[in-house]
XYZ file of N, CA and C in Angstrom:
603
model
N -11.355 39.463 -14.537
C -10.867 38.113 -14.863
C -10.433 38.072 -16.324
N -9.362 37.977 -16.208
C -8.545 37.527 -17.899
C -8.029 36.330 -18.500
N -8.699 35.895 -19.523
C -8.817 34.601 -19.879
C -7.666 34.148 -20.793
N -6.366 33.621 -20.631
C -4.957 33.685 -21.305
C -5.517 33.076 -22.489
N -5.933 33.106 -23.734
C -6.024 32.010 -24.489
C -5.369 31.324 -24.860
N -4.072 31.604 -25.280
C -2.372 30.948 -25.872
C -2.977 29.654 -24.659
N -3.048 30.070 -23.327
C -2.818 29.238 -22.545
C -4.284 27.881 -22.360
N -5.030 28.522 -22.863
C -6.777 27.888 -22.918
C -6.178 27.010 -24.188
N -5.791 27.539 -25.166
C -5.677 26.561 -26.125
C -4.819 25.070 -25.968
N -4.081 25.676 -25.525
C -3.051 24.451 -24.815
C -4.142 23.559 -24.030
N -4.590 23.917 -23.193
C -5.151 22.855 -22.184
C -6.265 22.282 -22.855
N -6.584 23.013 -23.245
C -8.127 21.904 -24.053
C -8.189 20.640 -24.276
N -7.017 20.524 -25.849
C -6.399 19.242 -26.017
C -5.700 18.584 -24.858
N -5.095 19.175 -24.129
C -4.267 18.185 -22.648
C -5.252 17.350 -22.180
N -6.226 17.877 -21.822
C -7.623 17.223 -21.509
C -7.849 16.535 -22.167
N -8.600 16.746 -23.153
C -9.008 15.477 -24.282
C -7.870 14.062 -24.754
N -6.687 14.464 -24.037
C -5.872 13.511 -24.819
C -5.682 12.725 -23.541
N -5.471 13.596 -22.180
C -5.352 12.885 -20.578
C -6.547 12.170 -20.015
N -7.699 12.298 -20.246
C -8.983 12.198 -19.829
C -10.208 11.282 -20.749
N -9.560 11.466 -22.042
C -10.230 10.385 -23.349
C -9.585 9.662 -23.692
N -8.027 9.523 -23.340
C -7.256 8.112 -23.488
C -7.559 6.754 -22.433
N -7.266 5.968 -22.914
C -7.695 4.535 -22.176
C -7.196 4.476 -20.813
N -7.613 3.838 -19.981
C -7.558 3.938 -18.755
C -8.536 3.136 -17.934
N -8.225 2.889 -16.777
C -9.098 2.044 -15.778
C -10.361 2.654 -15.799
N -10.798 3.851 -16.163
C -12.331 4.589 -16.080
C -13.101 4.258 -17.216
N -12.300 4.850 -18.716
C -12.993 4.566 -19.865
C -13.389 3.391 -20.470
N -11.625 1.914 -20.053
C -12.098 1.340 -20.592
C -12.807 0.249 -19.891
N -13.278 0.662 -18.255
C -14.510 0.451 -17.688
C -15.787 0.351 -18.416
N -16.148 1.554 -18.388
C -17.139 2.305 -19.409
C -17.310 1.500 -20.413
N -16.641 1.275 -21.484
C -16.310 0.331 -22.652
C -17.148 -0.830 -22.115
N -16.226 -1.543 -21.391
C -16.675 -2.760 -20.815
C -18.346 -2.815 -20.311
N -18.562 -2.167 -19.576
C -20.419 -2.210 -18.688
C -20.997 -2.371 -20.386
N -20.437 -0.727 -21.261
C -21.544 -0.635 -22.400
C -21.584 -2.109 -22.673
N -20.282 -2.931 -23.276
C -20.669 -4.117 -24.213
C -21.180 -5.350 -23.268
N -20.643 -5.131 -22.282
C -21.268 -6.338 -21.247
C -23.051 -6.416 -21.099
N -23.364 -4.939 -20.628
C -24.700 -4.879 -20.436
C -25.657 -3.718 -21.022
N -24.748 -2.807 -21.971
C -25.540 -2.164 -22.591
C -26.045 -0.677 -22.145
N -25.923 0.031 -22.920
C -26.050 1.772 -22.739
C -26.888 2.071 -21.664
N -28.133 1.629 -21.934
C -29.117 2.000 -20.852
C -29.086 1.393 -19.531
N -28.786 0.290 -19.454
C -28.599 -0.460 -18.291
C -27.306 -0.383 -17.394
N -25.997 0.519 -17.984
C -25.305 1.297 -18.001
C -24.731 2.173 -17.297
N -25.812 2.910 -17.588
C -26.259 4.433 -17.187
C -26.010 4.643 -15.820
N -26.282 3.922 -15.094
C -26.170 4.525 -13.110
C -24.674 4.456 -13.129
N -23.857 3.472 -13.731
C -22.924 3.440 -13.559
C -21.796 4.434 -13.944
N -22.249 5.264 -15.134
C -21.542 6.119 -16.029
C -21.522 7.470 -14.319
N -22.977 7.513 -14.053
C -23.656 8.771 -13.200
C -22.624 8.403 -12.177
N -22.612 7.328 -11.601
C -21.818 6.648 -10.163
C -20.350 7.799 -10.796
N -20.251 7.263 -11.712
C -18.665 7.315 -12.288
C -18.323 9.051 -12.136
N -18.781 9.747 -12.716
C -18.854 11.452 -13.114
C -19.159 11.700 -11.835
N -19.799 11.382 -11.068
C -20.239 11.790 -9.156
C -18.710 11.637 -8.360
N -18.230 10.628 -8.785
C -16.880 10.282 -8.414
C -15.814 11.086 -8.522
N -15.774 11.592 -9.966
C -14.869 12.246 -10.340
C -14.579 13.880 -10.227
N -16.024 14.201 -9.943
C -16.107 15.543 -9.127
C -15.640 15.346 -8.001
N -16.100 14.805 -7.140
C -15.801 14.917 -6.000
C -13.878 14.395 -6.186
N -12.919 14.035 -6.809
C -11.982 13.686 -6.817
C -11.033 14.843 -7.367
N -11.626 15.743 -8.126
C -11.616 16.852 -8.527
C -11.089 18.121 -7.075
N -12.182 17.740 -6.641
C -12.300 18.577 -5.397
C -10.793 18.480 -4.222
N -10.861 17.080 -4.483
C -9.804 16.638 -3.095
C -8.594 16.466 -3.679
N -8.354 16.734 -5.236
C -6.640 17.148 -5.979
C -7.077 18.282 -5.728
N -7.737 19.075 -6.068
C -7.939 20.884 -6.231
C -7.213 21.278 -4.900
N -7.901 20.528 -3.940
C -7.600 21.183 -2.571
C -6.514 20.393 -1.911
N -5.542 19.875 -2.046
C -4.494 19.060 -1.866
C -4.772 18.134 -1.002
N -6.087 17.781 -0.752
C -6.285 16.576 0.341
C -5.954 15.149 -0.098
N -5.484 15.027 -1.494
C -4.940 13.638 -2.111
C -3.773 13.821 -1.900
N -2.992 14.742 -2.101
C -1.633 14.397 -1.984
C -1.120 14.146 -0.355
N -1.898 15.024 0.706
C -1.586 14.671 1.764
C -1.429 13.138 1.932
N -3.036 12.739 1.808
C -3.269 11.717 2.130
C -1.960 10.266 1.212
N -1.989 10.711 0.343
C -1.148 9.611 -0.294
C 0.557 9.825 0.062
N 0.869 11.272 0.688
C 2.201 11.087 1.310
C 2.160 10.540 2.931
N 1.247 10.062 3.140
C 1.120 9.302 4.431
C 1.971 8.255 4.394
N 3.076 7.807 5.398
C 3.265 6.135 5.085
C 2.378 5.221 5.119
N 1.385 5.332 6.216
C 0.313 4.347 5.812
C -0.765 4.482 5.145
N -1.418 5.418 5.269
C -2.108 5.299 4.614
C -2.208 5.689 2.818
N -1.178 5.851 2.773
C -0.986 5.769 1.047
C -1.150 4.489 0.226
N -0.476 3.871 0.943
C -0.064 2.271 0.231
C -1.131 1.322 0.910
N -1.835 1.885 1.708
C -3.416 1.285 2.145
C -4.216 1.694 0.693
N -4.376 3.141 0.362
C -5.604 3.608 -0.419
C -5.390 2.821 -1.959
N -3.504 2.543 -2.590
C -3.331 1.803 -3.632
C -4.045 0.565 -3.550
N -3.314 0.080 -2.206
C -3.829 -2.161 -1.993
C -5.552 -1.548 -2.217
N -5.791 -0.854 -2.046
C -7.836 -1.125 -1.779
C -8.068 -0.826 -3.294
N -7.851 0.293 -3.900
C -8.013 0.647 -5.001
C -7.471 -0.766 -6.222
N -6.010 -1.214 -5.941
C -6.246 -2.752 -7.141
C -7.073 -3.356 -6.377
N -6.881 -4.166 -5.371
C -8.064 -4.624 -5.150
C -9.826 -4.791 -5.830
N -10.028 -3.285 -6.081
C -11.516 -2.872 -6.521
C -11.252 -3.290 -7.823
N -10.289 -2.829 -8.893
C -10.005 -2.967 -9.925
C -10.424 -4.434 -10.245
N -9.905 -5.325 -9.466
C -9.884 -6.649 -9.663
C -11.416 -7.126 -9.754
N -11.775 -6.767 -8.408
C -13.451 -6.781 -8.668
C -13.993 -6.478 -9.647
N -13.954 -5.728 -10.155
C -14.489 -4.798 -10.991
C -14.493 -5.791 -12.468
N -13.028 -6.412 -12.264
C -12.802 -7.258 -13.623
C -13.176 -8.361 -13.829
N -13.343 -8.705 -12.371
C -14.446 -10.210 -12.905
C -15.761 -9.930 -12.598
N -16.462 -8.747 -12.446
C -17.713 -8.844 -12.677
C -17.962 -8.412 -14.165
N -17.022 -7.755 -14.936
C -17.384 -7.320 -16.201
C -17.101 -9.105 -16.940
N -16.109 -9.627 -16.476
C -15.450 -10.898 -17.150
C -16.676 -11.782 -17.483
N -17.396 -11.836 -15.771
C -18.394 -13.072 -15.707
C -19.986 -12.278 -16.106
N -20.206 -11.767 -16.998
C -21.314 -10.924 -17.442
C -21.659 -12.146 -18.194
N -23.038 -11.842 -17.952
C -23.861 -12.643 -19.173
C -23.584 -12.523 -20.293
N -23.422 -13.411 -20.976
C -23.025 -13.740 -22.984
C -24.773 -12.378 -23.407
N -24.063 -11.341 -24.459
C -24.881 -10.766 -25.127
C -26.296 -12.009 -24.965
N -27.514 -11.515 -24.773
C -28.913 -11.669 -25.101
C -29.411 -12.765 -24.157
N -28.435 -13.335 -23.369
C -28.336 -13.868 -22.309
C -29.011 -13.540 -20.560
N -30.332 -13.817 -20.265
C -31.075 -13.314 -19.320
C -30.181 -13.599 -17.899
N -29.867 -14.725 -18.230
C -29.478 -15.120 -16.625
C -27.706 -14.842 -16.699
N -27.375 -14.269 -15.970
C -26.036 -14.213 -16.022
C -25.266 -14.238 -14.682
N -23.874 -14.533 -14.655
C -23.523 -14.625 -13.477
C -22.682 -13.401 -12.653
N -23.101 -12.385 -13.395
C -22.886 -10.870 -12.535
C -24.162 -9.775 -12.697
N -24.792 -9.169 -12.003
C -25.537 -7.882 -12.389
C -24.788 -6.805 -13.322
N -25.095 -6.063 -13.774
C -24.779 -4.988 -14.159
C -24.507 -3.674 -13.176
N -22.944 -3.554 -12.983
C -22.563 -2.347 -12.295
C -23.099 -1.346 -12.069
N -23.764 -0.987 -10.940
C -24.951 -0.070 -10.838
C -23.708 1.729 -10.390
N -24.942 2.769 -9.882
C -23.798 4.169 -9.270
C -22.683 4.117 -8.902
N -23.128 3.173 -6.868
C -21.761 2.992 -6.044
C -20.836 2.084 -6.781
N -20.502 1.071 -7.716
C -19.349 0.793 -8.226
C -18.936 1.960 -9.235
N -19.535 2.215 -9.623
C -18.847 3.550 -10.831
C -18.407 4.376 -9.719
N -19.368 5.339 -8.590
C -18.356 6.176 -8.005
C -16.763 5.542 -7.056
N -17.014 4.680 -6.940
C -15.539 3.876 -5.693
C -14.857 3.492 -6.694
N -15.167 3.416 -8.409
C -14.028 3.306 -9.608
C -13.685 4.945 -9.782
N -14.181 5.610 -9.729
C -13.511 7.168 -9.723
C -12.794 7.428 -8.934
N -13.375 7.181 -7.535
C -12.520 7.158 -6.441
C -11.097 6.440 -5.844
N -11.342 4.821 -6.836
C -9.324 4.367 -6.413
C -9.161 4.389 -7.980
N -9.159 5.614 -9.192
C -8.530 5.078 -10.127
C -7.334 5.944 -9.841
N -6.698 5.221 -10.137
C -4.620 6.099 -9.674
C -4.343 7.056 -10.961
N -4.986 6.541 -12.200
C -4.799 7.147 -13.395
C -5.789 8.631 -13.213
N -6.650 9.206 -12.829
C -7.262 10.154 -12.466
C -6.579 11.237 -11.429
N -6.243 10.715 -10.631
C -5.388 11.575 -9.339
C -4.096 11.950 -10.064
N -3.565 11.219 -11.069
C -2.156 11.739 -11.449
C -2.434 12.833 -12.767
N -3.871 12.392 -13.264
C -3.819 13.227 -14.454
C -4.203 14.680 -13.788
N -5.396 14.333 -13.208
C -5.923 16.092 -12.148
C -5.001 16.488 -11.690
N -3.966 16.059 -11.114
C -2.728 16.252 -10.442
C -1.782 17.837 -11.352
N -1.758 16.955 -13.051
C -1.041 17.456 -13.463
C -1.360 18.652 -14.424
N -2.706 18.702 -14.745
C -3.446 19.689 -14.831
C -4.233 20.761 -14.240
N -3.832 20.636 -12.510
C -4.115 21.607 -11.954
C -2.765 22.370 -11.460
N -1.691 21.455 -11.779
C -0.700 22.710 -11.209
C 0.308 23.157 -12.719
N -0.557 23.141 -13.707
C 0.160 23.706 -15.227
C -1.028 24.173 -15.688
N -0.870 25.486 -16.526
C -1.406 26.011 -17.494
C -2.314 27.039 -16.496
N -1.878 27.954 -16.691
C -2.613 29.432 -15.853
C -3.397 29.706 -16.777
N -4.781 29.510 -16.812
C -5.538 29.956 -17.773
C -6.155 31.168 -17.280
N -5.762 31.113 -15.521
C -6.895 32.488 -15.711
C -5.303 32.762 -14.835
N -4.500 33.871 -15.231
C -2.819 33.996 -14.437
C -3.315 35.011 -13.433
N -4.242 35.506 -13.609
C -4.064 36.463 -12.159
C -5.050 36.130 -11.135
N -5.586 35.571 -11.008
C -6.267 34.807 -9.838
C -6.413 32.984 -9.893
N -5.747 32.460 -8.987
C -5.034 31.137 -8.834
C -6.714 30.918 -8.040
N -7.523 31.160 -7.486
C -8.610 30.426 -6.994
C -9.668 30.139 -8.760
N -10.080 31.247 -9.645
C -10.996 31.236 -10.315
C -10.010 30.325 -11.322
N -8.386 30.370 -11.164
C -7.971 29.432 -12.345
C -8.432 28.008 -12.088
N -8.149 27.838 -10.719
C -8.940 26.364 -10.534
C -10.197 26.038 -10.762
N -10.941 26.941 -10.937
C -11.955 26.441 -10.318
C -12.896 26.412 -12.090
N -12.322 27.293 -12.769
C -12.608 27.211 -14.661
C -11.811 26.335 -14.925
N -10.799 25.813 -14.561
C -10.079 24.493 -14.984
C -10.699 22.966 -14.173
N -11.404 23.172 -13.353
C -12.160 22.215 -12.292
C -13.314 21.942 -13.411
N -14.345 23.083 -13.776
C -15.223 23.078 -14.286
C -15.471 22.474 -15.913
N -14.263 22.879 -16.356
C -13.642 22.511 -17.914
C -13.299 21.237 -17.775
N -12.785 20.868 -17.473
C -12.292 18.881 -16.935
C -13.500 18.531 -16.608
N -14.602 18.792 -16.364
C -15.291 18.248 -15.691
C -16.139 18.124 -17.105
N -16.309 19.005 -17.791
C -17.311 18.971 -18.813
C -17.071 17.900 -20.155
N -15.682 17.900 -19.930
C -14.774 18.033 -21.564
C -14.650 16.191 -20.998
N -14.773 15.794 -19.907
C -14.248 14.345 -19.063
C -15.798 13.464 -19.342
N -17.259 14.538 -18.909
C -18.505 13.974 -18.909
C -18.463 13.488 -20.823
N -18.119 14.443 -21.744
C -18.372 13.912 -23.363
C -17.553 12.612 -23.554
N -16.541 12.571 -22.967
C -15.914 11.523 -23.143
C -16.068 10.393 -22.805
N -16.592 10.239 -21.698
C -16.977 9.257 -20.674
C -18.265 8.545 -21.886
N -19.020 9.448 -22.069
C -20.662 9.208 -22.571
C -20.157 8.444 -23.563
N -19.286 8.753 -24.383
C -18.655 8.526 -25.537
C -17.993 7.101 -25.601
N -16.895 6.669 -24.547
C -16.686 5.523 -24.401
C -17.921 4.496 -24.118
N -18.807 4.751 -23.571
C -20.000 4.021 -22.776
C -20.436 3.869 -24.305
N -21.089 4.906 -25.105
C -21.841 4.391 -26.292
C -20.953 3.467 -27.097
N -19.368 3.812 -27.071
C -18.522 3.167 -27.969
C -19.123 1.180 -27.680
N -18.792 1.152 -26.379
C -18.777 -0.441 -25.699
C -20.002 -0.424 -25.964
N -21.366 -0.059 -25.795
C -22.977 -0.541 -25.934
C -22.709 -0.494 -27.843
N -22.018 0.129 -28.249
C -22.384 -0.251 -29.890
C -21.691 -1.614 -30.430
N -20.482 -2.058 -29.453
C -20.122 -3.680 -29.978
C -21.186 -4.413 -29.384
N -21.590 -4.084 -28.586
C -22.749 -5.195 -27.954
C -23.943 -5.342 -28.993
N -24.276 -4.901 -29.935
C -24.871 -5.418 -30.951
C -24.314 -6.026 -32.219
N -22.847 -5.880 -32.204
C -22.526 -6.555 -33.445
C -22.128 -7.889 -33.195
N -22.183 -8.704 -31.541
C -21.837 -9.820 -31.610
C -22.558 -10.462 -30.454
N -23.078 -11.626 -31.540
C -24.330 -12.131 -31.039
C -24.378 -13.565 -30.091
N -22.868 -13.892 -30.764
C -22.559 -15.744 -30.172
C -22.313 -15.232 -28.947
N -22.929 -16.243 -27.885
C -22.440 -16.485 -26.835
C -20.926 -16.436 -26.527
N -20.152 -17.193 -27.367
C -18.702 -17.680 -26.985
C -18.032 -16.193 -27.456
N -18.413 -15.623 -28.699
C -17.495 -14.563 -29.154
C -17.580 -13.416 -28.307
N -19.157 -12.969 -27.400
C -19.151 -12.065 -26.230
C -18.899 -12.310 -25.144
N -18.242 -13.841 -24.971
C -17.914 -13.791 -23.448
C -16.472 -13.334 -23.415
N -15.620 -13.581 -25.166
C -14.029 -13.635 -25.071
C -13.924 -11.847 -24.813
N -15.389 -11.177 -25.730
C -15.282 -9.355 -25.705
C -14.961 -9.047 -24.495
N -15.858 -10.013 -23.165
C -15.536 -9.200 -21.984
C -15.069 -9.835 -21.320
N -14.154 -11.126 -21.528
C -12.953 -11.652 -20.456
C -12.376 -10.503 -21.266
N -12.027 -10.024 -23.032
C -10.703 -9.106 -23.057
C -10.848 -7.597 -22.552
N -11.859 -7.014 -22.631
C -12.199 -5.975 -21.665
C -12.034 -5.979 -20.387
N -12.093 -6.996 -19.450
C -11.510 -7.219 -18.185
C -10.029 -7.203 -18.343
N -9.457 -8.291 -18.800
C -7.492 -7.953 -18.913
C -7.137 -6.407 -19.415
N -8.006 -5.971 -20.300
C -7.495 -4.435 -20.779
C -7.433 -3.484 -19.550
N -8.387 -3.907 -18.846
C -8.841 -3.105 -17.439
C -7.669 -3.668 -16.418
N -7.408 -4.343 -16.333
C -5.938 -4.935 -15.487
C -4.538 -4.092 -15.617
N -4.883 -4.785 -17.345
C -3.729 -4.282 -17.517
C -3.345 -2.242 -17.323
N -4.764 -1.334 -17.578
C -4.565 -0.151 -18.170
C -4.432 -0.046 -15.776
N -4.898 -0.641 -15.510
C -4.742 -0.373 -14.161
C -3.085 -0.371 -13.196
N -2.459 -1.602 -13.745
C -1.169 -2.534 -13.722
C -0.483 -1.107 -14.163
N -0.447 -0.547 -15.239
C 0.184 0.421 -15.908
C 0.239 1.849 -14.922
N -1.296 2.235 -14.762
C -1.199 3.558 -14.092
C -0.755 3.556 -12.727
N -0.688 2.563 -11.596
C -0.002 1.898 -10.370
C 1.753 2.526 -10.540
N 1.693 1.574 -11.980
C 3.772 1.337 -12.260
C 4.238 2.563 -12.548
N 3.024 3.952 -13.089
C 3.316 4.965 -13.535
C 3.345 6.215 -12.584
């Protein structure tokens, strides 16, 4: 097994820039942290990374693209996927005001983080495009996937953690009721909108 580096170097950053840029996942993530906070969080981040392996798996092995060149069932898996999105945005929207016991959403537990891995459109196009560029390993096309499966997967978990602490660290700098409810009605529209975008894209 020969490891191209010219070509390793390239992809590293592709990753970090495809996978740590904003998006329906991270600035999810964002959102739970400041809504409800790192630790409380947490199933959701796990939900999320459970998701994304397994999504990993089904670009690796072309069972997404089948499925999405379906006539029907393609433009079924989009309508369900905004759909979720939407959900997704008014439960972060209607979160309890920072320090606030009673609130009028729980905190996004595993299964919403994994079924947000699972319809984000921005994930399937990025795995998409990083599994069929950059031969890192050029003479065997199974172990290239599968060190490029493994590398996304690692380089996607720092990032993820990373957005999550980013959103749980505004959740202590703002304490009013009114100023943390506007944090996560605008964390919900960001989530619309970064969703609205990867759909049109």
């Amino acid at each position: 097994m020969t490891v191209d580096s010219a070509q390793l170097a390239a992809f590293v950053p592709a990753v970090l820039a495809l996978v740590g840029s904003p998006g329906p996942a991270t600035l999810g993530l964002a959102a739970a942290g400041a809504a409800f906070g790192f630790r409380t969080a947490r199933p959701f981040l796990f939900g999320l990374l459970s998701g994304v392996a397994l999504t990993l798996v089904l670009v690796g092995t072309g069972v997404v693209g089948a499925l999405l060149a379906h006539p029907v069932v393609g433009p079924l898996l989009t309508a369900f996927a905004a759909c979720y999105m939407v959900y997704l945005a008014y439960r972060i929207a209607t979160a309890a005001p920072i320090g606030d016991t009673h609130g009028s959403a729980d905190a996004p537990g595993f299964v919403p983080g994994f079924v947000l891995a699972m319809t984000n459109p921005k994930a399937y196009a990025v795995f998409a495009t990083l599994f069929s560029g950059f031969a890192v390993i050029p003479d065997d096309i199974v172990r290239n996937a599968l060190f490029k499966g493994l590398l996304i997967m690692g380089l996607l978990t720092v990032t993820d953690f990373t957005w999550l602490y980013v959103g749980s660290a505004l959740r202590h700098l703002f304490r009013d009721p009114r100023l943390s409810r506007r944090i996560n009605v605008g964390f919900a529209v960001l989530l619309l909108l970064s969703v609205g975008f990867a759909v049109y894209a």
